PDB file of N, CA and C in Angstrom:
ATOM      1  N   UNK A   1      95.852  63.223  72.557  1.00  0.00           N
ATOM      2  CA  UNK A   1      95.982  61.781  72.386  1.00  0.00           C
ATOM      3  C   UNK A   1      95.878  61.485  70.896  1.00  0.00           C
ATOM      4  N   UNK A   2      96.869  60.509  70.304  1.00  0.00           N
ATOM      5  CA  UNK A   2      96.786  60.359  68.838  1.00  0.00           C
ATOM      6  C   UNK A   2      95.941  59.121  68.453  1.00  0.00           C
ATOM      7  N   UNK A   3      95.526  59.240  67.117  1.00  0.00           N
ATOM      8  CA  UNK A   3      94.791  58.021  67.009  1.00  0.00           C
ATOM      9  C   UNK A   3      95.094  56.959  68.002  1.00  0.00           C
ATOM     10  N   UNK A   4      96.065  56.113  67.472  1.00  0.00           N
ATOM     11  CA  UNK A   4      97.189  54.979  68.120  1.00  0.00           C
ATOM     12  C   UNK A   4      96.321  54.601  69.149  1.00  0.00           C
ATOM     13  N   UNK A   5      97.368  56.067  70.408  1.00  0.00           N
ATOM     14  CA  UNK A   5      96.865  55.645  71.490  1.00  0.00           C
ATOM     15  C   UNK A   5      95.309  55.448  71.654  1.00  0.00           C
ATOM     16  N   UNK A   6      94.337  55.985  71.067  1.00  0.00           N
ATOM     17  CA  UNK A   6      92.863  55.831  71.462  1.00  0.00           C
ATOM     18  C   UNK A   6      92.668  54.424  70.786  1.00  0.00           C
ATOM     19  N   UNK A   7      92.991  54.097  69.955  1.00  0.00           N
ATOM     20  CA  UNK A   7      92.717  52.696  69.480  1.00  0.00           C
ATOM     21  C   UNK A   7      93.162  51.774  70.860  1.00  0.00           C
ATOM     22  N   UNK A   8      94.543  51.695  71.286  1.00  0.00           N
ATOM     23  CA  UNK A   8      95.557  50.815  72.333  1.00  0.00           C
ATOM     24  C   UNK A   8      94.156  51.245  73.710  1.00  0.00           C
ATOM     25  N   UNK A   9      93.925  52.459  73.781  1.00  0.00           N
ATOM     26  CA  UNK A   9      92.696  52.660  75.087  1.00  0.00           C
ATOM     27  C   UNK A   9      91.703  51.884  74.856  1.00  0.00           C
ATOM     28  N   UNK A  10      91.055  51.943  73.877  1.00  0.00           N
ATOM     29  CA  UNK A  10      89.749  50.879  73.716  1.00  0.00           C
ATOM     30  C   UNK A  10      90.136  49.956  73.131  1.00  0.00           C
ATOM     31  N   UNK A  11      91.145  49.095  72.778  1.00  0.00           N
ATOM     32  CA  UNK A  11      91.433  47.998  73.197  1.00  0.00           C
ATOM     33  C   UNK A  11      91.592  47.284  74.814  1.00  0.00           C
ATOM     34  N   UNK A  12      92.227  48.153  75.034  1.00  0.00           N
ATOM     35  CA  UNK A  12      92.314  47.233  76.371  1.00  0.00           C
ATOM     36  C   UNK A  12      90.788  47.424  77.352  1.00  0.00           C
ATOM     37  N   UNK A  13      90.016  48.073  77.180  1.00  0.00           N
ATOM     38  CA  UNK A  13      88.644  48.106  77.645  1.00  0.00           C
ATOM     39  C   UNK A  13      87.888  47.318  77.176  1.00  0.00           C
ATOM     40  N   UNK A  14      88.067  46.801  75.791  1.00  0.00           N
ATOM     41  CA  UNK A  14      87.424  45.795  75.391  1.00  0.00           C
ATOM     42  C   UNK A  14      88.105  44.659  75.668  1.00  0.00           C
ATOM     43  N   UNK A  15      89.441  44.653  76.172  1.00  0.00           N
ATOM     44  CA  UNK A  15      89.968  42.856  77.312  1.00  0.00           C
ATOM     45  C   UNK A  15      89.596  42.768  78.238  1.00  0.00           C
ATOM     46  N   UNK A  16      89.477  43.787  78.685  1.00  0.00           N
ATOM     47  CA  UNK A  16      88.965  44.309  79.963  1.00  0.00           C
ATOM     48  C   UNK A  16      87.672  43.743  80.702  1.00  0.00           C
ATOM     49  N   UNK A  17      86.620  43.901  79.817  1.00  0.00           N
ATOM     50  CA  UNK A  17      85.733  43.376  79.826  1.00  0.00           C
ATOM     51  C   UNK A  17      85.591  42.422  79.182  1.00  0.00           C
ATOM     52  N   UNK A  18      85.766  41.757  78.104  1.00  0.00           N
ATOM     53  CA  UNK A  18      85.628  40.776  78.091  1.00  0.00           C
ATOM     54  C   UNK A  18      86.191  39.072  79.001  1.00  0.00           C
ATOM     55  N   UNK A  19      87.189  39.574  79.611  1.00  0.00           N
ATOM     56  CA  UNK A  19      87.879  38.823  80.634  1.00  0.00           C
ATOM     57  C   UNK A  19      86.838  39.105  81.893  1.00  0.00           C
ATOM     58  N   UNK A  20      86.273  40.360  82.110  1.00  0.00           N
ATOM     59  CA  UNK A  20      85.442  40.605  83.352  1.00  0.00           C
ATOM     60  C   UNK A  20      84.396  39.091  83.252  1.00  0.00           C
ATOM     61  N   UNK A  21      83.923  39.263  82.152  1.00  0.00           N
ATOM     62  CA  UNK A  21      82.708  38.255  81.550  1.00  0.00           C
ATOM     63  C   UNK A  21      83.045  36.799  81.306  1.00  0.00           C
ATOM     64  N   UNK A  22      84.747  37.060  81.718  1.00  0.00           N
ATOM     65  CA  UNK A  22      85.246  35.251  81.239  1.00  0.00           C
ATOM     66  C   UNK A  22      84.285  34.779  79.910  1.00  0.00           C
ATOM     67  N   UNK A  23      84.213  35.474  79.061  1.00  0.00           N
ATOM     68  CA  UNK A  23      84.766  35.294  77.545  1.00  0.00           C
ATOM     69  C   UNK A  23      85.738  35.036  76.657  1.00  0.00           C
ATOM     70  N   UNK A  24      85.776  34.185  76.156  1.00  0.00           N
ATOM     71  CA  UNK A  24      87.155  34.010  75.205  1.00  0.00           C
ATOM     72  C   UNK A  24      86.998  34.839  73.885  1.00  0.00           C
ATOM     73  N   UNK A  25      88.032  34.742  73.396  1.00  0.00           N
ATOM     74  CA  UNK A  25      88.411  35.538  71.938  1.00  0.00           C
ATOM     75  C   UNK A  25      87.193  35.444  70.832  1.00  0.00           C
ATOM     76  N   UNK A  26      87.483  34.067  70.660  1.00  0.00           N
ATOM     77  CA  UNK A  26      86.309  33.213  70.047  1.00  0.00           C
ATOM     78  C   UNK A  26      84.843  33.347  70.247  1.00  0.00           C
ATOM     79  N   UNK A  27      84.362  33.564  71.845  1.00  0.00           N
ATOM     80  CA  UNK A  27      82.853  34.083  72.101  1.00  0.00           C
ATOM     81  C   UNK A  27      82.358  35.299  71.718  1.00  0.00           C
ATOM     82  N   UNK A  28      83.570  35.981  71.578  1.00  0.00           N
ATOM     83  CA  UNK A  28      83.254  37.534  71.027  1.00  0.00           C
ATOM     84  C   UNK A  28      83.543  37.342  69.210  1.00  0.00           C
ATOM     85  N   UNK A  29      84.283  36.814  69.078  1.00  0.00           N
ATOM     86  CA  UNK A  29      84.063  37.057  67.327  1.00  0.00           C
ATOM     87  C   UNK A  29      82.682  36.684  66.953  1.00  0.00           C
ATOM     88  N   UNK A  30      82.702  35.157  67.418  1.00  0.00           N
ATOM     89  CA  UNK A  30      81.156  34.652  66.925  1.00  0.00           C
ATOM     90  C   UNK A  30      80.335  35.861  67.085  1.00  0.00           C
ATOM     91  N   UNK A  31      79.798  36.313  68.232  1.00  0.00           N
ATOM     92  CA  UNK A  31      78.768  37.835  69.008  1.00  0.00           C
ATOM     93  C   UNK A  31      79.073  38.642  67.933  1.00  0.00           C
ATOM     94  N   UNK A  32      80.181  38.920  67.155  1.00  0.00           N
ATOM     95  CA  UNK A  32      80.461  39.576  66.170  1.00  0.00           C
ATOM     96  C   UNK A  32      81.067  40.019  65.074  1.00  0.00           C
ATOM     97  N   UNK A  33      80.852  38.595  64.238  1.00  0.00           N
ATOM     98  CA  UNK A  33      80.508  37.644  62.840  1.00  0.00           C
ATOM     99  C   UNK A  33      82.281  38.640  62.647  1.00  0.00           C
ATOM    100  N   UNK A  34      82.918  38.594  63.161  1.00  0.00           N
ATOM    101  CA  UNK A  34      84.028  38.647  62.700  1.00  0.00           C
ATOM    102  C   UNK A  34      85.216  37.558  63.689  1.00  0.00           C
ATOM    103  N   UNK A  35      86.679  37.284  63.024  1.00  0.00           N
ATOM    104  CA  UNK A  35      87.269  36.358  63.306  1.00  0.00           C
ATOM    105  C   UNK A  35      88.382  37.109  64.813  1.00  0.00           C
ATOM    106  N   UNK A  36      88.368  35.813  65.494  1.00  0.00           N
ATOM    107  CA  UNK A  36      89.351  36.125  66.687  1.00  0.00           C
ATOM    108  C   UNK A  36      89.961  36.707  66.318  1.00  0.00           C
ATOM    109  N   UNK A  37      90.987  36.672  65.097  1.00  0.00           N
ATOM    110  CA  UNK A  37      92.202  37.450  64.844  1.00  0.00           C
ATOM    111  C   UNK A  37      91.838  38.998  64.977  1.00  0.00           C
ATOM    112  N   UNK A  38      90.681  39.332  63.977  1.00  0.00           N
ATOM    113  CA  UNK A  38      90.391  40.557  64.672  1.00  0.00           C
ATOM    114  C   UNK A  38      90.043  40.921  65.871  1.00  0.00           C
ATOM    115  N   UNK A  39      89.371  40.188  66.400  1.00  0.00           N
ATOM    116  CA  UNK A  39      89.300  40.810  68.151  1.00  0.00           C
ATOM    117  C   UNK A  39      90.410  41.307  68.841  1.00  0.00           C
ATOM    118  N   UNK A  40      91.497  40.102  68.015  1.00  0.00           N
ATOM    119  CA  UNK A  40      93.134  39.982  69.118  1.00  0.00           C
ATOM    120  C   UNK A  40      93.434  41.712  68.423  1.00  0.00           C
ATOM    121  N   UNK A  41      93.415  41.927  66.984  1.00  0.00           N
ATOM    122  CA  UNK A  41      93.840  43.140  66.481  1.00  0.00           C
ATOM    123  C   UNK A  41      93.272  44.095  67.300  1.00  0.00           C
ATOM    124  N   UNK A  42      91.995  44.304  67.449  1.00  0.00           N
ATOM    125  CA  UNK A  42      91.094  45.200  68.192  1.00  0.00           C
ATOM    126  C   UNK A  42      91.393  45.381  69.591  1.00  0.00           C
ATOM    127  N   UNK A  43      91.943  44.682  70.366  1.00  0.00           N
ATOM    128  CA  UNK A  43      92.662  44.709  71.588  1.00  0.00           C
ATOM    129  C   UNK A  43      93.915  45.165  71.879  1.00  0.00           C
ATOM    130  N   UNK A  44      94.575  44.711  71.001  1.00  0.00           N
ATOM    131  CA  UNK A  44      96.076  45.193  71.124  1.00  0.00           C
ATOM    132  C   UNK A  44      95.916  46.881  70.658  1.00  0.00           C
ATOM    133  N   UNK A  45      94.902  46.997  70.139  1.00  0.00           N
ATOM    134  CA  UNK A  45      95.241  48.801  69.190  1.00  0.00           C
ATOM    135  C   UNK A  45      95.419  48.668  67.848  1.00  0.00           C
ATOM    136  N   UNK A  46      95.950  47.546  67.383  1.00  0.00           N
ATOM    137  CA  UNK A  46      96.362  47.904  65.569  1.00  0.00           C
ATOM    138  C   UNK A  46      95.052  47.887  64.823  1.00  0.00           C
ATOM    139  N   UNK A  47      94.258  47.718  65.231  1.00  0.00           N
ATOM    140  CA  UNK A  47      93.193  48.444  63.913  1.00  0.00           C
ATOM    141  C   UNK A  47      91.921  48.490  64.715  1.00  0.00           C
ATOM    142  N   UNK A  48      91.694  49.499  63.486  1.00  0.00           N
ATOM    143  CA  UNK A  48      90.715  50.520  64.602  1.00  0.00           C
ATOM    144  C   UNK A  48      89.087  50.174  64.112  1.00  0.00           C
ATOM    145  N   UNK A  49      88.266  50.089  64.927  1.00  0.00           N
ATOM    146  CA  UNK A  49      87.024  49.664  65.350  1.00  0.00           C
ATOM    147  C   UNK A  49      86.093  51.132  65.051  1.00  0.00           C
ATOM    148  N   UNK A  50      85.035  50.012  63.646  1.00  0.00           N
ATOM    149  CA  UNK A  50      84.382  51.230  63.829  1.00  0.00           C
ATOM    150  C   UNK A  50      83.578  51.682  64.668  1.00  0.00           C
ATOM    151  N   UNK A  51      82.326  52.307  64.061  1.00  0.00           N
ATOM    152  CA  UNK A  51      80.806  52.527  64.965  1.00  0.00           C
ATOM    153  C   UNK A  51      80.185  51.904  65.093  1.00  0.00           C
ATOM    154  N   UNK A  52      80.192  50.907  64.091  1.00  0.00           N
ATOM    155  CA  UNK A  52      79.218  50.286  64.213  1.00  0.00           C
ATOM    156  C   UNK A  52      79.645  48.856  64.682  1.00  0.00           C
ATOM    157  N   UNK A  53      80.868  48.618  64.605  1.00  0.00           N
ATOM    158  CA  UNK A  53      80.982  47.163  65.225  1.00  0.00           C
ATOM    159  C   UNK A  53      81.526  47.744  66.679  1.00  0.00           C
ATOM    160  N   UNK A  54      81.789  48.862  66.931  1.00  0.00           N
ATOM    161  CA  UNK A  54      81.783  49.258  68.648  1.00  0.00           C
ATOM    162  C   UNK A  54      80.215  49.222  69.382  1.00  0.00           C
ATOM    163  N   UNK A  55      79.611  49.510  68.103  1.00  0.00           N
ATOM    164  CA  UNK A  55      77.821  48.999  68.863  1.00  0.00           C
ATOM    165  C   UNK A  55      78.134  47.460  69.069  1.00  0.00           C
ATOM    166  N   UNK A  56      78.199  46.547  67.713  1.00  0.00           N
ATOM    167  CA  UNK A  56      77.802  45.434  68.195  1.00  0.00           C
ATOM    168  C   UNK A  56      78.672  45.252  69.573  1.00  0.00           C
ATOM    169  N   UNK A  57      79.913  44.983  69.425  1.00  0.00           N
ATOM    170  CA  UNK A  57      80.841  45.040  70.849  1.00  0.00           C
ATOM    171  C   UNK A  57      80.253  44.879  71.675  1.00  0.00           C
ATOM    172  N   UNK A  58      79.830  46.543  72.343  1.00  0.00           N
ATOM    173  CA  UNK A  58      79.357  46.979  73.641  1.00  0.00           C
ATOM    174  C   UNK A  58      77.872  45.713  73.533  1.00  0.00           C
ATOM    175  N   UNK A  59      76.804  45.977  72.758  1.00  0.00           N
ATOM    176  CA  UNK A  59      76.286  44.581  73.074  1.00  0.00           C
ATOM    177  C   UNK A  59      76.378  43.482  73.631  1.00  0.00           C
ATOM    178  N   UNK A  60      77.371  43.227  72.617  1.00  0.00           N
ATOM    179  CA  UNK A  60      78.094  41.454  73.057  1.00  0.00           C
ATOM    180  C   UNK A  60      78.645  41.535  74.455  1.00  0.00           C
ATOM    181  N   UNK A  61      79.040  42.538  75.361  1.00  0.00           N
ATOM    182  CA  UNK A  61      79.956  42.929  76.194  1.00  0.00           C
ATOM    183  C   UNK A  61      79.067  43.268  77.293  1.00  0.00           C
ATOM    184  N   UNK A  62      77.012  43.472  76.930  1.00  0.00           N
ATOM    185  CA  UNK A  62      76.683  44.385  77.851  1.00  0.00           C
ATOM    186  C   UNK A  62      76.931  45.702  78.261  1.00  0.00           C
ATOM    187  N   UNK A  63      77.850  46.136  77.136  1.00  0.00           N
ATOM    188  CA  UNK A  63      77.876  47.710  78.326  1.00  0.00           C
ATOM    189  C   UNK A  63      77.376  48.569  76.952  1.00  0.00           C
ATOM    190  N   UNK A  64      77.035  49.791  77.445  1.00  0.00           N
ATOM    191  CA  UNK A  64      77.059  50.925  76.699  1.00  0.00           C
ATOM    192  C   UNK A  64      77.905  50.934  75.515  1.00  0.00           C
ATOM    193  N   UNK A  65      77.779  51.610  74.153  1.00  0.00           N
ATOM    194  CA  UNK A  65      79.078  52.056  73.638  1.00  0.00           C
ATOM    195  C   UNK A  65      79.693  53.117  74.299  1.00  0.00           C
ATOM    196  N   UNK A  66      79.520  53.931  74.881  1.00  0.00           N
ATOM    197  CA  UNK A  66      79.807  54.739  75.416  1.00  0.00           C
ATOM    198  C   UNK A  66      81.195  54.531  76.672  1.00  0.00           C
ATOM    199  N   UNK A  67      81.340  53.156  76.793  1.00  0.00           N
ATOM    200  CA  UNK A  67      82.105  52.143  77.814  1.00  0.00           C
ATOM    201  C   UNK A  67      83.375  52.637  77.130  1.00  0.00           C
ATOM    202  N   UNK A  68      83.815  52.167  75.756  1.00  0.00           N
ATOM    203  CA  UNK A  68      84.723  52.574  75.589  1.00  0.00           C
ATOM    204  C   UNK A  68      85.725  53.587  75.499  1.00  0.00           C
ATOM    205  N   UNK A  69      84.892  54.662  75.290  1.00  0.00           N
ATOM    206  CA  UNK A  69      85.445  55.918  75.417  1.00  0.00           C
ATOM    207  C   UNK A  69      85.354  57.269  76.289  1.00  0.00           C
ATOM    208  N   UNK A  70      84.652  56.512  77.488  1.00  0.00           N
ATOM    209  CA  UNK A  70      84.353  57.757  78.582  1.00  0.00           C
ATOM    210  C   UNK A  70      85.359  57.945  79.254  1.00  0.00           C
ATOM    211  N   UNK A  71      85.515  58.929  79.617  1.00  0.00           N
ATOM    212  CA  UNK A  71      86.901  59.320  80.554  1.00  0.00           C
ATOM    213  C   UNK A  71      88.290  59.489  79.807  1.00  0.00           C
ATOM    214  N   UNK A  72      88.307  59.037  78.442  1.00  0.00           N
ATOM    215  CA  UNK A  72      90.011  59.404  77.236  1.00  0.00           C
ATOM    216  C   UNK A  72      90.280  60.611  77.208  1.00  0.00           C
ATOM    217  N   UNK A  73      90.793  61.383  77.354  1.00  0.00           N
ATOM    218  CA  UNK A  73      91.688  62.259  77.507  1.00  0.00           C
ATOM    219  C   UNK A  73      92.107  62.427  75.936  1.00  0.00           C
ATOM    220  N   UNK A  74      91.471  63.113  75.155  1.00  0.00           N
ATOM    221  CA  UNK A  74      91.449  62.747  73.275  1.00  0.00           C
ATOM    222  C   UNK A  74      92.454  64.057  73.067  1.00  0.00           C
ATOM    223  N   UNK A  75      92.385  65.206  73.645  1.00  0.00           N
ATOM    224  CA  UNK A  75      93.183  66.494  73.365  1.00  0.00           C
ATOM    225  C   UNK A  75      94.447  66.133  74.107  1.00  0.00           C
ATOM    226  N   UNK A  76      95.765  66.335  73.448  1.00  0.00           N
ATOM    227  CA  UNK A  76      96.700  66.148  73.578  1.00  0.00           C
ATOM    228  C   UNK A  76      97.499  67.929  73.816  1.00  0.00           C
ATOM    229  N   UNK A  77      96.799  68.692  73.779  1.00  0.00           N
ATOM    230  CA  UNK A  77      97.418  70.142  73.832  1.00  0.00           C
ATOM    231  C   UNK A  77      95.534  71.148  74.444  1.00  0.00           C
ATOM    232  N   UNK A  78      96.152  71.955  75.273  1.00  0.00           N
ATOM    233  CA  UNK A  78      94.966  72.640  75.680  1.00  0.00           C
ATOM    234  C   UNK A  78      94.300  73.649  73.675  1.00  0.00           C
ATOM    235  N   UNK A  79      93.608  73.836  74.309  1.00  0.00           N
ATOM    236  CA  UNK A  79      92.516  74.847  73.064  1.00  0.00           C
ATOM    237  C   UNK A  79      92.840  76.054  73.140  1.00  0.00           C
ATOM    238  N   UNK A  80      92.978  76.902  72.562  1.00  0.00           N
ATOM    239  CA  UNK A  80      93.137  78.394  72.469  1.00  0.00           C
ATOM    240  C   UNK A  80      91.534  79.084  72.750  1.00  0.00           C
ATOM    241  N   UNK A  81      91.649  80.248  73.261  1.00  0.00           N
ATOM    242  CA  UNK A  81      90.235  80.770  73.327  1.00  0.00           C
ATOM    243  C   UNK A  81      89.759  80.783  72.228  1.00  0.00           C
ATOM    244  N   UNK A  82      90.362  81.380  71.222  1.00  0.00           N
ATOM    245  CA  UNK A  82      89.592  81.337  69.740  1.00  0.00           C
ATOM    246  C   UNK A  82      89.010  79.848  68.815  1.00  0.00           C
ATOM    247  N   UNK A  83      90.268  78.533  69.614  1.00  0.00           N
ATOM    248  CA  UNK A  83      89.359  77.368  69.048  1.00  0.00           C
ATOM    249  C   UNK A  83      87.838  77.396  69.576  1.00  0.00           C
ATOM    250  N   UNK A  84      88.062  77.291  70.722  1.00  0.00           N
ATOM    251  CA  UNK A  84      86.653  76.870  71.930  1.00  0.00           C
ATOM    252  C   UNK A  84      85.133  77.700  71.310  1.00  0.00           C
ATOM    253  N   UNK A  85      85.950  79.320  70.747  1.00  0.00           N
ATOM    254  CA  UNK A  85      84.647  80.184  70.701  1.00  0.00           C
ATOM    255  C   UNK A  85      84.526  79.719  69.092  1.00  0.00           C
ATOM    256  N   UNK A  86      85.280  79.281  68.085  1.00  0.00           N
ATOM    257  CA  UNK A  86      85.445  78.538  66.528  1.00  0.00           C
ATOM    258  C   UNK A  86      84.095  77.212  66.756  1.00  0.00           C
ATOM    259  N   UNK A  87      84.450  76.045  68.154  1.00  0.00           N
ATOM    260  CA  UNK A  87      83.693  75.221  68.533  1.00  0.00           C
ATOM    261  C   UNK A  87      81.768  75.540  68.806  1.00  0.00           C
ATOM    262  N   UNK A  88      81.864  76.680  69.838  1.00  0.00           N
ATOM    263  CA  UNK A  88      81.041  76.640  70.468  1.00  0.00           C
ATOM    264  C   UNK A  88      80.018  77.263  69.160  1.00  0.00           C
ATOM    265  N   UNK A  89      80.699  78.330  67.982  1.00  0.00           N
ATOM    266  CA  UNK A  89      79.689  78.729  67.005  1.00  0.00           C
ATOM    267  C   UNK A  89      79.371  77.678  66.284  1.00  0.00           C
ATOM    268  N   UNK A  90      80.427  77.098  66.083  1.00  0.00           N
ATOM    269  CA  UNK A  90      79.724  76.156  64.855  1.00  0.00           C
ATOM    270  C   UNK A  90      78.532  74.688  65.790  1.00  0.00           C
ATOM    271  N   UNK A  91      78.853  74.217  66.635  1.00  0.00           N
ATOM    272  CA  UNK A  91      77.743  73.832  67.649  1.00  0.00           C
ATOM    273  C   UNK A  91      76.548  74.066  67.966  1.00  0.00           C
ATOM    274  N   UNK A  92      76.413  75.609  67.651  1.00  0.00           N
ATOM    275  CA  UNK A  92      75.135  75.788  68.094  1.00  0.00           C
ATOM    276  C   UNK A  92      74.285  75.826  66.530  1.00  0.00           C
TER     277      UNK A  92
END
């Protein structure tokens, strides 16, 4: 999965919920001192959300940060054995 698409994924999780919550655009910028326009950006996918305003978010939103990105599908090509065992050394 390329950037893009992971941005366009947690966008629409963050309409998602915020429509769950019958919130408007506007209730969430205020929650997080930034302007609707960015929310609308942050929804559609064109710009990407950091860490720390994906904390405030999930706040404002009630859920986890973790809401946004559980279950994405981020690898777009399987791993070679030698990435995984490259992964698992430098991990530990």
């Amino acid at each position: 999965m390329d950037e893009r698409a992971i941005y366009r994924a947690v966008g629409r999780r963050l309409r998602q919920r915020r429509r769950f919550l019958d919130l408007t655009l506007e209730d969430i910028a205020r929650a997080c001192s930034v302007s609707f326009q960015q929310i609308q950006k942050y929804e559609s996918g064109t710009s990407a959300i950091s860490v720390a305003k994906l904390v405030v978010l999930a706040d404002a939103l009630q859920v986890p940060a973790s809401f946004f990105v559980e279950n994405l599908n981020f690898e777009s090509r399987p791993r070679t054995d030698a990435e995984v065992e490259s992964f698992r050394a430098n991990a530990a």
